[in-house]
Amino acid sequence: MTGTGPTAVRQNFLNSVRPGEVRRGTVSGFEGREAIVDLEGATAPPGVVVGRIIRHELSWRRADDPAELVDIGQVVEAEVIGVDRGRECVLLSARACEDQALRAFLVGIRRGDIMTGTVAGVHNFGVFVNLDGEPAENRTGYDGTGFIRGPELSWSHIDHPSDAVEVGQRVTVKVLDADTRQGQVAVSLKAPQEDPLLGFADQVGKVLPGRIVKLVPFGAFVRVAEGIEGLLHLTDLTDEPVGSPEEVVAVGDPVTVKIVYVDPQHRQVGLELARAT
């Protein structure tokens, strides 16, 4: 027999919610850093089915106390981010629904979409992009809705994101993920471009000119073609015992190397120094 008491009603409701959906409720109180919300949609007295919103998920605005962001009795819309079975409550994010224009933009984006935009900010940790169609007003505090991590900027080795793009540049990117809670779209600048390594496997055994682009304790990386770099081990740089590659070569030095192997899956190219015979 199906139970109809408060516990059964609560369990049935918890089983019905799905991450990503939007629920409405009324703020009924506060507990530490969390706002307590009586959720709609359950035939039970207030307090039987509750949601919890931790402070940083309440708003894009910042505050030390959740009571500075919402009032008791206030009706809120929030995105379900999970269910806490231990506390028998729904975990919510109100900031994911705070900017309806931003949310509408983000939920309309799918992984794999190709988008265009303008570089809005270049930083050590990555690049922000104003994606075409994003809301003009940005409450998140970011330079743009799109974000490119360093490894997603180029197939080639770069020392800084500014080596790949500049502010104001138009770019075409591929969507990796759209996050309503963060108000961001993770995108890749290199993904829409063909990996140059895929057509390089037939170069194994060939001798090519290259240039050293980076030194590491165990050797040097050599650029042998646009977007293609391989490792030349320290033991192959010289016949003399040395402690570091800096003792025998420098960044920018030209070298002639032989392609030993190409591993497209792990994006690795093995090299050895080509010596005159």
Short mmCIF file of N, CA, C and O in Angstrom, two decimals, residues 112-196:
data_model
loop_
_atom_site.label_atom_id
_atom_site.label_comp_id
_atom_site.label_asym_id
_atom_site.label_seq_id
_atom_site.Cartn_x
_atom_site.Cartn_y
_atom_site.Cartn_z
N GLY A 112 28.79 20.69 -28.90
CA GLY A 112 29.11 20.44 -30.30
C GLY A 112 28.68 21.54 -31.23
O GLY A 112 29.09 21.56 -32.40
N ASP A 113 27.86 22.48 -30.74
CA ASP A 113 27.45 23.62 -31.59
C ASP A 113 28.68 24.43 -32.00
O ASP A 113 29.62 24.59 -31.22
N ILE A 114 28.63 24.97 -33.22
CA ILE A 114 29.67 25.89 -33.69
C ILE A 114 29.12 27.29 -33.56
O ILE A 114 28.03 27.59 -34.05
N MET A 115 29.86 28.17 -32.86
CA MET A 115 29.41 29.53 -32.61
C MET A 115 30.51 30.52 -33.00
O MET A 115 31.68 30.14 -33.15
N THR A 116 30.11 31.76 -33.14
CA THR A 116 31.07 32.83 -33.42
C THR A 116 30.97 33.88 -32.32
O THR A 116 29.96 33.98 -31.62
N GLY A 117 32.02 34.66 -32.19
CA GLY A 117 32.03 35.70 -31.18
C GLY A 117 33.25 36.58 -31.30
O GLY A 117 34.06 36.44 -32.23
N THR A 118 33.39 37.48 -30.32
CA THR A 118 34.49 38.43 -30.31
C THR A 118 35.27 38.29 -29.01
O THR A 118 34.66 38.27 -27.93
N VAL A 119 36.57 38.20 -29.10
CA VAL A 119 37.41 38.08 -27.90
C VAL A 119 37.24 39.35 -27.05
O VAL A 119 37.44 40.47 -27.53
N ALA A 120 36.86 39.14 -25.78
CA ALA A 120 36.59 40.27 -24.88
C ALA A 120 37.65 40.45 -23.81
O ALA A 120 37.80 41.54 -23.26
N GLY A 121 38.38 39.39 -23.49
CA GLY A 121 39.39 39.49 -22.45
C GLY A 121 40.40 38.36 -22.56
O GLY A 121 40.02 37.21 -22.79
N VAL A 122 41.67 38.70 -22.43
CA VAL A 122 42.75 37.72 -22.50
C VAL A 122 43.49 37.73 -21.17
O VAL A 122 44.02 38.78 -20.76
N HIS A 123 43.52 36.58 -20.50
CA HIS A 123 44.13 36.49 -19.17
C HIS A 123 45.09 35.30 -19.12
O HIS A 123 45.11 34.46 -20.03
N ASN A 124 45.86 35.21 -18.05
CA ASN A 124 46.79 34.10 -17.90
C ASN A 124 46.07 32.75 -17.89
O ASN A 124 46.60 31.75 -18.36
N PHE A 125 44.85 32.73 -17.34
CA PHE A 125 44.13 31.48 -17.15
C PHE A 125 43.21 31.14 -18.32
O PHE A 125 42.58 30.08 -18.33
N GLY A 126 43.08 32.00 -19.31
CA GLY A 126 42.21 31.70 -20.44
C GLY A 126 41.66 32.96 -21.10
O GLY A 126 42.09 34.08 -20.80
N VAL A 127 40.70 32.76 -21.98
CA VAL A 127 40.18 33.84 -22.82
C VAL A 127 38.66 33.89 -22.72
O VAL A 127 37.98 32.86 -22.84
N PHE A 128 38.11 35.09 -22.50
CA PHE A 128 36.67 35.30 -22.50
C PHE A 128 36.24 35.79 -23.89
O PHE A 128 36.94 36.57 -24.53
N VAL A 129 35.05 35.30 -24.30
CA VAL A 129 34.52 35.64 -25.62
C VAL A 129 33.08 36.11 -25.49
O VAL A 129 32.27 35.46 -24.81
N ASN A 130 32.77 37.25 -26.11
CA ASN A 130 31.38 37.67 -26.24
C ASN A 130 30.77 36.89 -27.39
O ASN A 130 31.06 37.15 -28.56
N LEU A 131 29.95 35.89 -27.06
CA LEU A 131 29.35 35.06 -28.09
C LEU A 131 28.20 35.80 -28.77
O LEU A 131 27.43 36.50 -28.10
N ASP A 132 28.10 35.65 -30.06
CA ASP A 132 27.01 36.28 -30.79
C ASP A 132 25.67 35.79 -30.24
O ASP A 132 25.44 34.58 -30.12
N GLY A 133 24.80 36.74 -29.91
CA GLY A 133 23.48 36.40 -29.39
C GLY A 133 23.37 36.41 -27.89
O GLY A 133 22.26 36.31 -27.35
N GLU A 134 24.48 36.53 -27.17
CA GLU A 134 24.39 36.55 -25.72
C GLU A 134 23.77 37.87 -25.26
O GLU A 134 23.85 38.88 -25.95
N PRO A 135 23.11 37.89 -24.06
CA PRO A 135 22.48 39.12 -23.58
C PRO A 135 23.48 40.26 -23.46
O PRO A 135 24.64 40.06 -23.10
N ALA A 136 23.01 41.47 -23.78
CA ALA A 136 23.89 42.64 -23.72
C ALA A 136 24.32 42.94 -22.29
O ALA A 136 25.45 43.34 -22.04
N GLU A 137 23.41 42.75 -21.33
CA GLU A 137 23.74 42.98 -19.92
C GLU A 137 24.23 41.68 -19.30
O GLU A 137 23.55 40.66 -19.36
N ASN A 138 25.40 41.73 -18.70
CA ASN A 138 26.02 40.54 -18.13
C ASN A 138 26.13 40.70 -16.62
O ASN A 138 26.94 41.49 -16.13
N ARG A 139 25.31 39.96 -15.88
CA ARG A 139 25.32 40.06 -14.41
C ARG A 139 26.39 39.20 -13.76
O ARG A 139 26.63 39.29 -12.56
N THR A 140 27.01 38.33 -14.53
CA THR A 140 27.95 37.37 -13.94
C THR A 140 29.26 38.00 -13.52
O THR A 140 29.97 37.47 -12.68
N GLY A 141 29.61 39.14 -14.12
CA GLY A 141 30.89 39.76 -13.82
C GLY A 141 32.00 39.29 -14.73
O GLY A 141 33.13 39.78 -14.64
N TYR A 142 31.71 38.36 -15.63
CA TYR A 142 32.72 37.89 -16.58
C TYR A 142 32.81 38.84 -17.77
O TYR A 142 31.87 39.59 -18.06
N ASP A 143 33.95 38.79 -18.47
CA ASP A 143 34.12 39.63 -19.66
C ASP A 143 33.19 39.22 -20.78
O ASP A 143 32.80 40.02 -21.62
N GLY A 144 32.82 37.96 -20.82
CA GLY A 144 31.94 37.44 -21.86
C GLY A 144 31.39 36.10 -21.43
O GLY A 144 31.88 35.48 -20.48
N THR A 145 30.36 35.62 -22.10
CA THR A 145 29.73 34.36 -21.73
C THR A 145 30.60 33.17 -22.10
O THR A 145 30.63 32.15 -21.40
N GLY A 146 31.33 33.26 -23.22
CA GLY A 146 32.19 32.15 -23.64
C GLY A 146 33.54 32.18 -22.94
O GLY A 146 34.06 33.26 -22.63
N PHE A 147 34.09 30.99 -22.68
CA PHE A 147 35.41 30.92 -22.05
C PHE A 147 36.23 29.82 -22.70
O PHE A 147 35.75 28.70 -22.89
N ILE A 148 37.48 30.16 -23.05
CA ILE A 148 38.41 29.20 -23.67
C ILE A 148 39.57 28.97 -22.72
O ILE A 148 40.33 29.90 -22.41
N ARG A 149 39.73 27.73 -22.26
CA ARG A 149 40.90 27.38 -21.45
C ARG A 149 42.14 27.36 -22.33
O ARG A 149 42.06 27.13 -23.54
N GLY A 150 43.29 27.56 -21.70
CA GLY A 150 44.54 27.60 -22.44
C GLY A 150 44.76 26.45 -23.40
O GLY A 150 45.08 26.66 -24.57
N PRO A 151 44.58 25.18 -22.95
CA PRO A 151 44.83 24.05 -23.85
C PRO A 151 43.89 23.99 -25.05
O PRO A 151 44.17 23.28 -26.01
N GLU A 152 42.77 24.74 -25.01
CA GLU A 152 41.80 24.71 -26.10
C GLU A 152 42.00 25.85 -27.10
O GLU A 152 41.20 26.03 -28.01
N LEU A 153 43.10 26.59 -26.94
CA LEU A 153 43.33 27.74 -27.81
C LEU A 153 44.01 27.38 -29.12
O LEU A 153 43.74 27.98 -30.16
N SER A 154 44.91 26.41 -29.08
CA SER A 154 45.71 26.13 -30.28
C SER A 154 46.23 24.70 -30.25
O SER A 154 46.49 24.14 -29.18
N TRP A 155 46.40 24.13 -31.45
CA TRP A 155 47.05 22.83 -31.55
C TRP A 155 48.55 22.97 -31.30
O TRP A 155 49.22 21.99 -30.96
N SER A 156 49.09 24.18 -31.48
CA SER A 156 50.51 24.42 -31.26
C SER A 156 50.78 24.81 -29.82
O SER A 156 49.89 25.27 -29.10
N HIS A 157 52.02 24.64 -29.39
CA HIS A 157 52.42 25.10 -28.07
C HIS A 157 52.44 26.62 -28.03
O HIS A 157 52.96 27.28 -28.94
N ILE A 158 51.83 27.20 -26.99
CA ILE A 158 51.88 28.65 -26.78
C ILE A 158 52.27 28.90 -25.34
O ILE A 158 51.94 28.13 -24.44
N ASP A 159 52.98 29.98 -25.11
CA ASP A 159 53.41 30.33 -23.76
C ASP A 159 52.34 31.10 -23.00
O ASP A 159 52.29 31.07 -21.77
N HIS A 160 51.48 31.82 -23.73
CA HIS A 160 50.46 32.66 -23.10
C HIS A 160 49.28 32.77 -24.06
O HIS A 160 49.47 32.74 -25.29
N PRO A 161 48.04 32.87 -23.54
CA PRO A 161 46.88 33.01 -24.42
C PRO A 161 46.99 34.14 -25.43
O PRO A 161 46.43 34.05 -26.52
N SER A 162 47.74 35.19 -25.09
CA SER A 162 47.91 36.31 -26.03
C SER A 162 48.71 35.91 -27.26
O SER A 162 48.72 36.64 -28.25
N ASP A 163 49.37 34.74 -27.21
CA ASP A 163 50.07 34.25 -28.39
C ASP A 163 49.09 33.72 -29.43
O ASP A 163 49.46 33.54 -30.60
N ALA A 164 47.85 33.45 -29.00
CA ALA A 164 46.86 32.85 -29.91
C ALA A 164 45.80 33.83 -30.37
O ALA A 164 45.35 33.77 -31.52
N VAL A 165 45.38 34.74 -29.49
CA VAL A 165 44.30 35.68 -29.84
C VAL A 165 44.57 37.04 -29.22
O VAL A 165 45.43 37.19 -28.35
N GLU A 166 43.78 38.03 -29.66
CA GLU A 166 43.87 39.36 -29.08
C GLU A 166 42.46 39.92 -28.92
O GLU A 166 41.51 39.48 -29.59
N VAL A 167 42.30 40.87 -28.01
CA VAL A 167 40.99 41.48 -27.76
C VAL A 167 40.47 42.12 -29.04
O VAL A 167 41.21 42.80 -29.75
N GLY A 168 39.20 41.87 -29.33
CA GLY A 168 38.57 42.40 -30.52
C GLY A 168 38.58 41.46 -31.70
O GLY A 168 37.90 41.71 -32.71
N GLN A 169 39.33 40.38 -31.59
CA GLN A 169 39.43 39.42 -32.70
C GLN A 169 38.15 38.60 -32.81
O GLN A 169 37.59 38.16 -31.82
N ARG A 170 37.68 38.39 -34.02
CA ARG A 170 36.54 37.52 -34.28
C ARG A 170 37.02 36.07 -34.32
O ARG A 170 38.05 35.76 -34.91
N VAL A 171 36.27 35.18 -33.67
CA VAL A 171 36.67 33.78 -33.59
C VAL A 171 35.47 32.86 -33.85
O VAL A 171 34.32 33.25 -33.63
N THR A 172 35.78 31.66 -34.33
CA THR A 172 34.79 30.59 -34.49
C THR A 172 35.17 29.49 -33.52
O THR A 172 36.31 29.03 -33.51
N VAL A 173 34.22 29.05 -32.69
CA VAL A 173 34.52 28.11 -31.61
C VAL A 173 33.50 26.97 -31.59
O VAL A 173 32.40 27.09 -32.15
N LYS A 174 33.89 25.88 -30.93
CA LYS A 174 33.00 24.75 -30.74
C LYS A 174 32.62 24.64 -29.28
O LYS A 174 33.46 24.77 -28.39
N VAL A 175 31.34 24.41 -29.01
CA VAL A 175 30.84 24.34 -27.64
C VAL A 175 31.24 23.02 -27.00
O VAL A 175 31.00 21.94 -27.55
N LEU A 176 31.85 23.12 -25.81
CA LEU A 176 32.18 21.94 -25.01
C LEU A 176 31.13 21.69 -23.95
O LEU A 176 30.79 20.55 -23.65
N ASP A 177 30.58 22.78 -23.38
CA ASP A 177 29.57 22.65 -22.33
C ASP A 177 28.96 24.01 -22.04
O ASP A 177 29.66 25.03 -22.13
N ALA A 178 27.67 24.04 -21.71
CA ALA A 178 26.99 25.27 -21.30
C ALA A 178 26.50 25.08 -19.87
O ALA A 178 25.82 24.09 -19.57
N ASP A 179 26.87 25.99 -18.98
CA ASP A 179 26.61 25.83 -17.55
C ASP A 179 25.76 27.00 -17.05
O ASP A 179 26.23 28.13 -16.97
N THR A 180 24.50 26.72 -16.72
CA THR A 180 23.60 27.78 -16.26
C THR A 180 23.99 28.29 -14.88
O THR A 180 23.76 29.46 -14.56
N ARG A 181 24.57 27.44 -14.04
CA ARG A 181 24.96 27.87 -12.71
C ARG A 181 26.16 28.80 -12.74
O ARG A 181 26.26 29.73 -11.95
N GLN A 182 27.09 28.55 -13.67
CA GLN A 182 28.25 29.41 -13.80
C GLN A 182 28.00 30.57 -14.75
O GLN A 182 28.77 31.52 -14.79
N GLY A 183 26.93 30.47 -15.53
CA GLY A 183 26.64 31.53 -16.50
C GLY A 183 27.67 31.58 -17.61
O GLY A 183 27.97 32.66 -18.14
N GLN A 184 28.21 30.44 -17.97
CA GLN A 184 29.30 30.38 -18.94
C GLN A 184 29.10 29.27 -19.95
O GLN A 184 28.41 28.28 -19.69
N VAL A 185 29.76 29.46 -21.09
CA VAL A 185 29.83 28.42 -22.11
C VAL A 185 31.30 28.09 -22.32
O VAL A 185 32.08 28.96 -22.72
N ALA A 186 31.69 26.86 -22.02
CA ALA A 186 33.06 26.42 -22.28
C ALA A 186 33.18 26.11 -23.76
O ALA A 186 32.40 25.31 -24.29
N VAL A 187 34.11 26.77 -24.43
CA VAL A 187 34.26 26.59 -25.87
C VAL A 187 35.72 26.31 -26.22
O VAL A 187 36.62 26.55 -25.42
N SER A 188 35.91 25.80 -27.43
CA SER A 188 37.26 25.47 -27.91
C SER A 188 37.52 26.20 -29.22
O SER A 188 36.69 26.14 -30.15
N LEU A 189 38.65 26.87 -29.30
CA LEU A 189 39.05 27.54 -30.53
C LEU A 189 39.70 26.55 -31.49
O LEU A 189 39.56 26.66 -32.71
N LYS A 190 40.38 25.55 -30.96
CA LYS A 190 41.11 24.62 -31.83
C LYS A 190 40.22 23.50 -32.38
O LYS A 190 40.51 22.93 -33.42
N ALA A 191 39.13 23.18 -31.66
CA ALA A 191 38.30 22.04 -32.05
C ALA A 191 37.71 22.15 -33.46
O ALA A 191 37.63 21.14 -34.16
N PRO A 192 37.27 23.34 -33.91
CA PRO A 192 36.74 23.40 -35.28
C PRO A 192 37.81 23.22 -36.35
O PRO A 192 37.49 23.04 -37.53
N GLN A 193 39.08 23.29 -35.97
CA GLN A 193 40.17 23.13 -36.91
C GLN A 193 40.66 21.69 -36.89
O GLN A 193 40.69 21.05 -35.85
N GLU A 194 41.03 21.18 -38.03
CA GLU A 194 41.52 19.80 -38.10
C GLU A 194 42.86 19.68 -37.38
O GLU A 194 43.73 20.52 -37.51
N ASP A 195 42.97 18.62 -36.59
CA ASP A 195 44.22 18.36 -35.88
C ASP A 195 45.31 18.06 -36.92
O ASP A 195 45.22 17.08 -37.66
N PRO A 196 46.34 18.91 -37.00
CA PRO A 196 47.37 18.71 -38.02
C PRO A 196 48.13 17.39 -37.87
O PRO A 196 48.74 16.89 -38.81
#
